[in-house]
Amino acid sequence: MRRMHNAEQNTRPVFSLVIPVWNEEAVLPVLYDRLVEVMGNTGESWEVIFVNDGSRDRTLPILLELNNRDPRVKALNFSRNFGHQVAITAGFDYAEGDAVIVMDADMQDPPEVVLRLIEKWREGYDVVYAVRTKRAGESWFKLWTASVFYRTIRSIADIEIPLDAGDFRLMDRRVVLAMRQLREKNRFMRGLSSWVGYKQIAVEYERAARFAGETKYPLRKMLKLAVNAITSFSHVPLQLATYTGFILAGISLVGIIVTIIMRLSGSSAFLGQATTLVSVLFLGGIQLIFLGIIGEYLGRIYDEVKNRPLYIVADEYGFAGAAQAGARRTERLGVTVRPHSQPDLDVDKHLAGGAMHE
Ligand code: UDP
Ligand code: MG
């Protein structure tokens, strides 16, 4: 049985939920009600940290309203859209719970499943990740590309990344503390949470359809995530150039020998422009592909060298002693922050501010 530190000290909550939100006005009120109901069943204290990832709808005002009504609701307001994976990272940086649970806002990760994650944590597991057995309401194209992706990454990654597990998972505080040290720029959080190790276990669930609103992951973003995942956890794409080089060099060596023999025996096969053109184009194509692959890795090195902060928090709402603790914490993380000790409830000002950037 796991010892819960926070319950004894009664300062920090036992559970922290981390929920990145980007234009999720349609789901928030219902999500909040479901969370209150589900977390009430745990019998422990909890907080929920919404990370507002540069929403342009009423997401922030709704979060402020929830925070005003219920101090367990906290919100980080990013200065712009930094992306889903970075929003999760920020949630980890601020979460205070003994266990931290990451989930999507759209209730595709049903809040009820959180209780099963908690059950495993109480049994002593450090990372409990939720594996999708079925996914409702998603196109065959998304299902197929996701399936190909998870299998590719599994076969070439240096570490074991579970099949069909998204970001929906629970992590013990010590895992979260370990994760906080990983500040790489192009992040694949599920990979990082495998990388840190510890005692991990899967819980199976059926993924629901999105409750309201539209997916925030178009093909372009899915591809970016996939490339980040592969380049973060594998050098295989770079090695492919070497293998291909050896194979092509071997084939051309045979070709040279065959050509010499045919020439000596008076044959005129393999002559002509078409043969030359095709082989030049073929090799040119292959070289460009590998140049591109090297470029992907190079771009990532460049991102690391620039060493910019991962995100910028414009406002913090509901964090106890935000002015001091937040400033200290963010100083350590190298993040720029303008902390608000008082929740700023001037909703219209925020909306106007958001609209200005459009
Ligand atoms: N999200 C975010 N920033 C982004 C994209 C998405 O914070 O740039 C959030 C989004 O609000 C949701 C979660 O990430 O809570 C997952 O997004 P979505 O449900 O659209 O992805 P899907 O389930 O369609 O893959
Ligand atoms: Mg979703």
Short mmCIF file of C-alpha atoms and ligand atoms in Angstrom, two decimals:
data_model
loop_
_atom_site.label_atom_id
_atom_site.label_comp_id
_atom_site.label_asym_id
_atom_site.label_seq_id
_atom_site.Cartn_x
_atom_site.Cartn_y
_atom_site.Cartn_z
CA MET A 1 0.00 0.00 0.00
CA ARG A 2 1.36 3.35 -1.03
CA ARG A 3 2.04 5.97 1.61
CA MET A 4 0.45 9.28 0.75
CA HIS A 5 2.67 12.11 1.92
CA ASN A 6 0.39 14.98 1.15
CA ALA A 7 -2.61 13.70 3.02
CA GLU A 8 -0.52 13.84 6.19
CA GLN A 9 0.89 17.28 5.63
CA ASN A 10 -2.42 18.55 4.35
CA THR A 11 -0.71 21.20 2.25
CA ARG A 12 -0.46 19.75 -1.20
CA PRO A 13 -3.29 17.78 -2.86
CA VAL A 14 -2.97 14.02 -3.28
CA PHE A 15 -3.99 14.07 -6.94
CA SER A 16 -3.19 16.59 -9.67
CA LEU A 17 -5.03 16.41 -12.96
CA VAL A 18 -3.23 18.08 -15.85
CA ILE A 19 -5.45 19.02 -18.78
CA PRO A 20 -4.14 20.96 -21.80
CA VAL A 21 -6.87 23.00 -23.46
CA TRP A 22 -6.93 24.73 -26.79
CA ASN A 23 -10.27 26.20 -27.87
CA GLU A 24 -12.26 23.79 -25.74
CA GLU A 25 -15.10 26.11 -24.61
CA ALA A 26 -17.68 23.52 -25.65
CA VAL A 27 -16.44 20.78 -23.33
CA LEU A 28 -15.18 22.55 -20.19
CA PRO A 29 -18.34 22.94 -18.07
CA VAL A 30 -19.39 19.32 -18.61
CA LEU A 31 -15.82 18.11 -18.06
CA TYR A 32 -15.66 19.98 -14.75
CA ASP A 33 -18.88 18.38 -13.50
CA ARG A 34 -17.64 14.91 -14.45
CA LEU A 35 -14.29 15.51 -12.73
CA VAL A 36 -15.91 16.67 -9.51
CA GLU A 37 -18.08 13.57 -9.50
CA VAL A 38 -15.27 11.13 -10.27
CA MET A 39 -12.64 12.68 -8.02
CA GLY A 40 -15.16 12.82 -5.18
CA ASN A 41 -15.09 9.02 -5.26
CA THR A 42 -11.39 8.92 -4.43
CA GLY A 43 -11.97 10.42 -0.98
CA GLU A 44 -8.74 12.39 -1.32
CA SER A 45 -7.84 16.00 -1.98
CA TRP A 46 -7.20 16.96 -5.59
CA GLU A 47 -6.46 19.84 -7.92
CA VAL A 48 -6.94 20.23 -11.64
CA ILE A 49 -4.49 22.31 -13.64
CA PHE A 50 -5.84 23.50 -16.96
CA VAL A 51 -3.13 24.71 -19.28
CA ASN A 52 -4.67 27.20 -21.67
CA ASP A 53 -2.58 26.80 -24.80
CA GLY A 54 -3.37 30.11 -26.49
CA SER A 55 -7.12 29.59 -26.99
CA ARG A 56 -8.99 32.14 -29.04
CA ASP A 57 -12.48 31.22 -27.86
CA ARG A 58 -14.05 31.55 -24.40
CA THR A 59 -11.84 28.87 -22.85
CA LEU A 60 -9.96 31.27 -20.56
CA PRO A 61 -13.00 33.14 -19.21
CA ILE A 62 -14.66 29.80 -18.46
CA LEU A 63 -11.54 28.62 -16.63
CA LEU A 64 -11.46 31.83 -14.59
CA GLU A 65 -15.09 31.36 -13.69
CA LEU A 66 -14.43 27.78 -12.58
CA ASN A 67 -11.40 28.92 -10.56
CA ASN A 68 -13.50 31.58 -8.91
CA ARG A 69 -16.15 29.03 -7.98
CA ASP A 70 -13.80 26.21 -6.94
CA PRO A 71 -10.22 26.88 -5.80
CA ARG A 72 -9.23 23.32 -6.75
CA VAL A 73 -9.42 24.49 -10.36
CA LYS A 74 -6.17 26.20 -11.36
CA ALA A 75 -5.20 27.61 -14.70
CA LEU A 76 -1.99 28.47 -16.48
CA ASN A 77 -2.42 30.85 -19.34
CA PHE A 78 0.23 30.53 -22.05
CA SER A 79 1.23 33.68 -23.90
CA ARG A 80 0.42 31.90 -27.18
CA ASN A 81 -0.14 28.39 -28.58
CA PHE A 82 2.91 26.27 -27.72
CA GLY A 83 1.42 22.88 -28.57
CA HIS A 84 -0.11 19.97 -26.72
CA GLN A 85 3.11 18.28 -25.58
CA VAL A 86 4.54 21.51 -24.18
CA ALA A 87 1.25 22.24 -22.39
CA ILE A 88 1.51 18.87 -20.65
CA THR A 89 5.09 19.75 -19.66
CA ALA A 90 3.93 22.99 -18.04
CA GLY A 91 1.27 21.06 -16.12
CA PHE A 92 3.98 18.76 -14.74
CA ASP A 93 6.08 21.74 -13.72
CA TYR A 94 3.25 23.16 -11.61
CA ALA A 95 1.53 19.99 -10.35
CA GLU A 96 1.84 19.45 -6.62
CA GLY A 97 0.07 16.11 -6.16
CA ASP A 98 1.50 12.77 -5.03
CA ALA A 99 0.18 11.42 -8.30
CA VAL A 100 -0.27 13.39 -11.50
CA ILE A 101 -2.83 12.38 -14.12
CA VAL A 102 -2.69 13.72 -17.68
CA MET A 103 -5.83 13.66 -19.77
CA ASP A 104 -7.44 15.35 -22.77
CA ALA A 105 -10.21 17.87 -22.25
CA ASP A 106 -12.60 16.34 -24.78
CA MET A 107 -13.54 13.34 -22.63
CA GLN A 108 -12.11 10.90 -25.14
CA ASP A 109 -10.18 9.80 -22.08
CA PRO A 110 -13.23 9.05 -19.90
CA PRO A 111 -12.79 10.56 -16.41
CA GLU A 112 -14.11 7.32 -14.88
CA VAL A 113 -10.99 5.49 -16.09
CA VAL A 114 -8.96 7.74 -13.78
CA LEU A 115 -10.25 5.68 -10.84
CA ARG A 116 -8.74 2.54 -12.38
CA LEU A 117 -5.42 4.32 -12.90
CA ILE A 118 -5.48 5.39 -9.24
CA GLU A 119 -6.23 1.83 -8.14
CA LYS A 120 -3.03 0.59 -9.82
CA TRP A 121 -1.05 3.47 -8.31
CA ARG A 122 -2.29 2.50 -4.87
CA GLU A 123 -1.04 -1.03 -5.59
CA GLY A 124 2.42 0.50 -5.95
CA TYR A 125 2.94 1.21 -9.67
CA ASP A 126 4.71 4.46 -10.58
CA VAL A 127 3.43 4.92 -14.13
CA VAL A 128 -0.03 3.68 -15.10
CA TYR A 129 -0.69 4.27 -18.79
CA ALA A 130 -4.04 3.80 -20.47
CA VAL A 131 -4.09 1.63 -23.59
CA ARG A 132 -6.88 2.02 -26.12
CA THR A 133 -8.56 -1.21 -27.12
CA LYS A 134 -11.15 0.57 -29.26
CA ARG A 135 -11.43 4.09 -30.54
CA ALA A 136 -14.90 5.37 -31.24
CA GLY A 137 -15.75 8.18 -33.62
CA GLU A 138 -12.43 8.44 -35.41
CA SER A 139 -11.81 8.07 -39.12
CA TRP A 140 -10.27 4.89 -40.54
CA PHE A 141 -7.43 7.07 -41.77
CA LYS A 142 -6.59 8.26 -38.24
CA LEU A 143 -6.84 4.71 -36.89
CA TRP A 144 -4.65 3.33 -39.65
CA THR A 145 -1.97 6.04 -39.44
CA ALA A 146 -1.92 5.73 -35.64
CA SER A 147 -1.52 1.98 -35.89
CA VAL A 148 1.34 2.25 -38.40
CA PHE A 149 2.98 4.90 -36.24
CA TYR A 150 2.89 2.95 -32.97
CA ARG A 151 4.27 -0.14 -34.67
CA THR A 152 7.06 1.74 -36.47
CA ILE A 153 8.19 3.54 -33.35
CA ARG A 154 8.11 0.30 -31.40
CA SER A 155 10.34 -1.46 -33.91
CA ILE A 156 12.98 1.26 -34.19
CA ALA A 157 13.02 3.09 -30.84
CA ASP A 158 15.87 2.56 -28.39
CA ILE A 159 13.40 2.22 -25.52
CA GLU A 160 10.16 0.32 -25.21
CA ILE A 161 7.22 2.58 -26.00
CA PRO A 162 3.88 0.85 -25.39
CA LEU A 163 1.54 0.21 -28.33
CA ASP A 164 -1.69 2.22 -28.60
CA ALA A 165 -1.09 4.27 -25.46
CA GLY A 166 -1.68 8.02 -25.74
CA ASP A 167 -0.78 10.70 -23.22
CA PHE A 168 -3.56 9.59 -20.88
CA ARG A 169 -1.67 8.26 -17.85
CA LEU A 170 -0.95 8.58 -14.16
CA MET A 171 2.52 9.23 -12.81
CA ASP A 172 3.82 9.13 -9.30
CA ARG A 173 5.40 12.31 -7.97
CA ARG A 174 8.91 10.90 -8.19
CA VAL A 175 8.38 10.11 -11.88
CA VAL A 176 7.12 13.66 -12.44
CA LEU A 177 10.21 15.03 -10.68
CA ALA A 178 12.36 12.93 -13.01
CA MET A 179 10.39 14.11 -16.04
CA ARG A 180 10.89 17.75 -15.02
CA GLN A 181 14.59 17.35 -15.64
CA LEU A 182 14.01 16.43 -19.29
CA ARG A 183 13.88 19.78 -21.04
CA GLU A 184 14.38 18.73 -24.66
CA LYS A 185 12.63 20.99 -27.13
CA ASN A 186 10.81 18.73 -29.63
CA ARG A 187 9.01 16.63 -27.14
CA PHE A 188 7.24 13.29 -27.26
CA MET A 189 5.93 12.96 -23.71
CA ARG A 190 4.92 9.29 -23.88
CA GLY A 191 8.42 8.39 -24.95
CA LEU A 192 9.92 10.47 -22.16
CA SER A 193 7.68 8.81 -19.61
CA SER A 194 8.93 5.40 -20.81
CA TRP A 195 12.50 6.67 -20.80
CA VAL A 196 12.50 7.54 -17.09
CA GLY A 197 11.72 3.91 -16.25
CA TYR A 198 10.18 2.98 -12.87
CA LYS A 199 7.46 0.40 -12.34
CA GLN A 200 5.02 0.77 -15.24
CA ILE A 201 1.74 -0.96 -16.02
CA ALA A 202 -1.05 -0.69 -18.59
CA VAL A 203 -4.77 -0.31 -18.00
CA GLU A 204 -7.03 -1.00 -20.99
CA TYR A 205 -9.95 1.21 -21.91
CA GLU A 206 -12.21 2.03 -24.83
CA ARG A 207 -11.58 5.48 -26.20
CA ALA A 208 -14.80 7.47 -26.53
CA ALA A 209 -15.67 9.86 -29.33
CA ARG A 210 -14.89 13.54 -28.82
CA PHE A 211 -17.65 15.04 -26.66
CA ALA A 212 -17.89 18.35 -28.53
CA GLY A 213 -15.81 20.56 -30.78
CA GLU A 214 -13.32 19.39 -33.35
CA THR A 215 -10.01 17.55 -33.24
CA LYS A 216 -7.00 19.82 -32.70
CA TYR A 217 -4.72 17.27 -34.35
CA PRO A 218 -4.92 17.59 -38.12
CA LEU A 219 -2.65 15.39 -40.27
CA ARG A 220 0.10 18.02 -40.29
CA LYS A 221 0.38 17.98 -36.49
CA MET A 222 0.19 14.21 -36.31
CA LEU A 223 3.08 13.96 -38.76
CA LYS A 224 5.11 16.44 -36.73
CA LEU A 225 4.46 14.45 -33.58
CA ALA A 226 5.47 11.23 -35.34
CA VAL A 227 8.72 12.76 -36.65
CA ASN A 228 9.48 14.14 -33.18
CA ALA A 229 8.86 10.74 -31.67
CA ILE A 230 11.11 8.93 -34.12
CA THR A 231 13.97 11.42 -34.10
CA SER A 232 13.84 11.71 -30.29
CA PHE A 233 14.15 8.01 -29.68
CA SER A 234 15.95 6.50 -32.64
CA HIS A 235 19.00 6.96 -34.86
CA VAL A 236 17.78 4.35 -37.31
CA PRO A 237 16.79 6.89 -40.00
CA LEU A 238 20.38 8.18 -40.02
CA GLN A 239 21.81 4.68 -40.23
CA LEU A 240 19.53 3.90 -43.18
CA ALA A 241 21.78 6.09 -45.33
CA THR A 242 24.77 3.88 -44.54
CA TYR A 243 22.88 0.66 -45.25
CA THR A 244 21.42 1.99 -48.49
CA GLY A 245 24.87 3.18 -49.54
CA PHE A 246 26.37 -0.25 -49.03
CA ILE A 247 23.55 -1.99 -50.89
CA LEU A 248 23.69 0.41 -53.86
CA ALA A 249 27.50 0.27 -53.99
CA GLY A 250 27.28 -3.55 -54.01
CA ILE A 251 24.73 -3.54 -56.83
CA SER A 252 26.76 -1.12 -58.94
CA LEU A 253 29.92 -3.17 -58.43
CA VAL A 254 28.10 -6.17 -59.90
CA GLY A 255 26.82 -3.86 -62.67
CA ILE A 256 30.35 -2.71 -63.51
CA ILE A 257 31.64 -6.25 -63.76
CA VAL A 258 28.68 -7.37 -65.90
CA THR A 259 29.10 -4.36 -68.20
CA ILE A 260 32.82 -4.99 -68.71
CA ILE A 261 32.20 -8.66 -69.52
CA MET A 262 29.41 -7.75 -71.98
CA ARG A 263 31.54 -5.09 -73.63
CA LEU A 264 34.42 -7.55 -74.05
CA SER A 265 32.04 -10.08 -75.58
CA GLY A 266 30.74 -7.46 -78.03
CA SER A 267 27.19 -6.95 -76.62
CA SER A 268 25.61 -3.51 -76.78
CA ALA A 269 23.12 -3.90 -73.88
CA PHE A 270 22.96 -1.13 -71.18
CA LEU A 271 23.91 1.53 -73.67
CA GLY A 272 21.92 4.71 -74.14
CA GLN A 273 20.67 7.82 -72.40
CA ALA A 274 17.67 6.27 -70.66
CA THR A 275 19.81 4.01 -68.49
CA THR A 276 22.03 6.92 -67.46
CA LEU A 277 19.12 9.26 -66.81
CA VAL A 278 17.18 6.79 -64.70
CA SER A 279 20.13 5.89 -62.52
CA VAL A 280 21.16 9.52 -62.00
CA LEU A 281 17.61 10.50 -61.01
CA PHE A 282 17.27 7.48 -58.75
CA LEU A 283 20.49 8.22 -56.90
CA GLY A 284 19.73 11.94 -56.77
CA GLY A 285 16.37 11.15 -55.17
CA ILE A 286 17.91 8.89 -52.58
CA GLN A 287 20.55 11.47 -51.73
CA LEU A 288 17.95 14.18 -51.27
CA ILE A 289 15.90 11.96 -49.00
CA PHE A 290 18.87 11.34 -46.75
CA LEU A 291 19.84 14.99 -46.84
CA GLY A 292 16.35 15.73 -45.59
CA ILE A 293 16.67 13.17 -42.81
CA ILE A 294 19.99 14.69 -41.72
CA GLY A 295 18.26 18.09 -41.87
CA GLU A 296 15.55 16.87 -39.46
CA TYR A 297 18.15 15.93 -36.88
CA LEU A 298 20.17 19.08 -37.55
CA GLY A 299 17.09 21.26 -37.00
CA ARG A 300 16.55 19.57 -33.67
CA ILE A 301 20.15 20.20 -32.64
CA TYR A 302 19.63 23.83 -33.62
CA ASP A 303 16.50 24.04 -31.46
CA GLU A 304 18.46 22.68 -28.50
CA VAL A 305 21.38 25.07 -29.03
CA LYS A 306 19.10 28.12 -29.09
CA ASN A 307 17.96 26.98 -25.67
CA ARG A 308 14.78 29.01 -25.57
CA PRO A 309 12.35 28.32 -22.74
CA LEU A 310 9.79 25.64 -23.59
CA TYR A 311 6.86 27.95 -22.92
CA ILE A 312 5.94 31.33 -21.55
CA VAL A 313 3.23 31.65 -18.94
CA ALA A 314 1.37 34.93 -19.18
CA ASP A 315 -0.82 34.40 -16.12
CA GLU A 316 -1.21 31.93 -13.27
CA TYR A 317 -4.60 31.54 -11.63
CA GLY A 318 -5.28 29.80 -8.34
CA PHE A 319 -1.77 28.71 -7.44
CA ALA A 320 -1.14 29.22 -3.74
CA GLY A 321 1.49 31.88 -3.19
CA ALA A 322 1.84 32.11 -6.93
CA ALA A 323 3.75 35.35 -6.72
CA GLN A 324 6.61 33.82 -4.76
CA ALA A 325 6.51 30.07 -5.31
CA GLY A 326 5.73 30.49 -8.99
CA ALA A 327 8.49 32.98 -9.52
CA ARG A 328 10.98 30.78 -7.73
CA ARG A 329 9.92 27.70 -9.61
CA THR A 330 10.00 29.39 -12.96
CA GLU A 331 13.37 30.94 -12.25
CA ARG A 332 14.70 27.44 -11.73
CA LEU A 333 13.13 26.29 -14.99
CA GLY A 334 14.32 29.31 -16.91
CA VAL A 335 10.77 30.36 -17.77
CA THR A 336 9.65 33.97 -17.89
CA VAL A 337 6.54 34.66 -15.86
CA ARG A 338 4.39 37.55 -14.81
CA PRO A 339 2.57 36.03 -11.84
CA HIS A 340 -0.85 37.18 -10.69
CA SER A 341 -1.50 36.67 -7.03
CA GLN A 342 -5.14 37.68 -7.42
CA PRO A 343 -7.28 35.98 -10.06
CA ASP A 344 -7.98 38.53 -12.73
CA LEU A 345 -11.66 38.28 -13.47
CA ASP A 346 -11.93 40.94 -16.11
CA VAL A 347 -13.12 38.49 -18.72
CA ASP A 348 -13.73 40.95 -21.52
CA LYS A 349 -10.21 42.30 -21.32
CA HIS A 350 -8.86 38.82 -21.97
CA LEU A 351 -11.14 38.24 -24.88
CA ALA A 352 -10.20 41.57 -26.41
CA GLY A 353 -6.53 40.75 -25.86
CA GLY A 354 -6.94 37.43 -27.65
CA ALA A 355 -8.76 39.01 -30.56
CA MET A 356 -6.01 41.55 -31.12
CA HIS A 357 -3.62 38.86 -32.26
CA GLU A 358 -5.92 37.44 -34.90
N1 UDP B 1 -4.37 20.63 -27.40
C1 UDP B 1 -3.57 21.67 -26.93
N2 UDP B 1 -2.78 22.35 -27.81
C2 UDP B 1 -2.73 22.03 -29.15
C3 UDP B 1 -3.52 20.95 -29.61
C4 UDP B 1 -4.32 20.27 -28.71
O1 UDP B 1 -3.57 21.97 -25.74
O2 UDP B 1 -1.99 22.70 -29.88
C5 UDP B 1 -5.22 19.88 -26.44
C6 UDP B 1 -6.69 19.79 -26.79
O3 UDP B 1 -7.40 20.89 -26.30
C7 UDP B 1 -7.10 18.49 -26.13
C8 UDP B 1 -5.83 17.64 -26.22
O4 UDP B 1 -4.76 18.56 -26.45
O5 UDP B 1 -7.42 18.66 -24.76
C9 UDP B 1 -5.89 16.61 -27.33
O6 UDP B 1 -6.33 17.19 -28.54
P1 UDP B 1 -7.45 16.52 -29.46
O7 UDP B 1 -8.49 15.90 -28.59
O8 UDP B 1 -7.94 17.52 -30.44
O9 UDP B 1 -6.61 15.41 -30.20
P2 UDP B 1 -7.20 14.01 -30.76
O10 UDP B 1 -7.86 13.34 -29.62
O11 UDP B 1 -8.14 14.35 -31.86
O12 UDP B 1 -5.97 13.29 -31.23
MG MG B 2 -9.34 14.17 -28.57
#
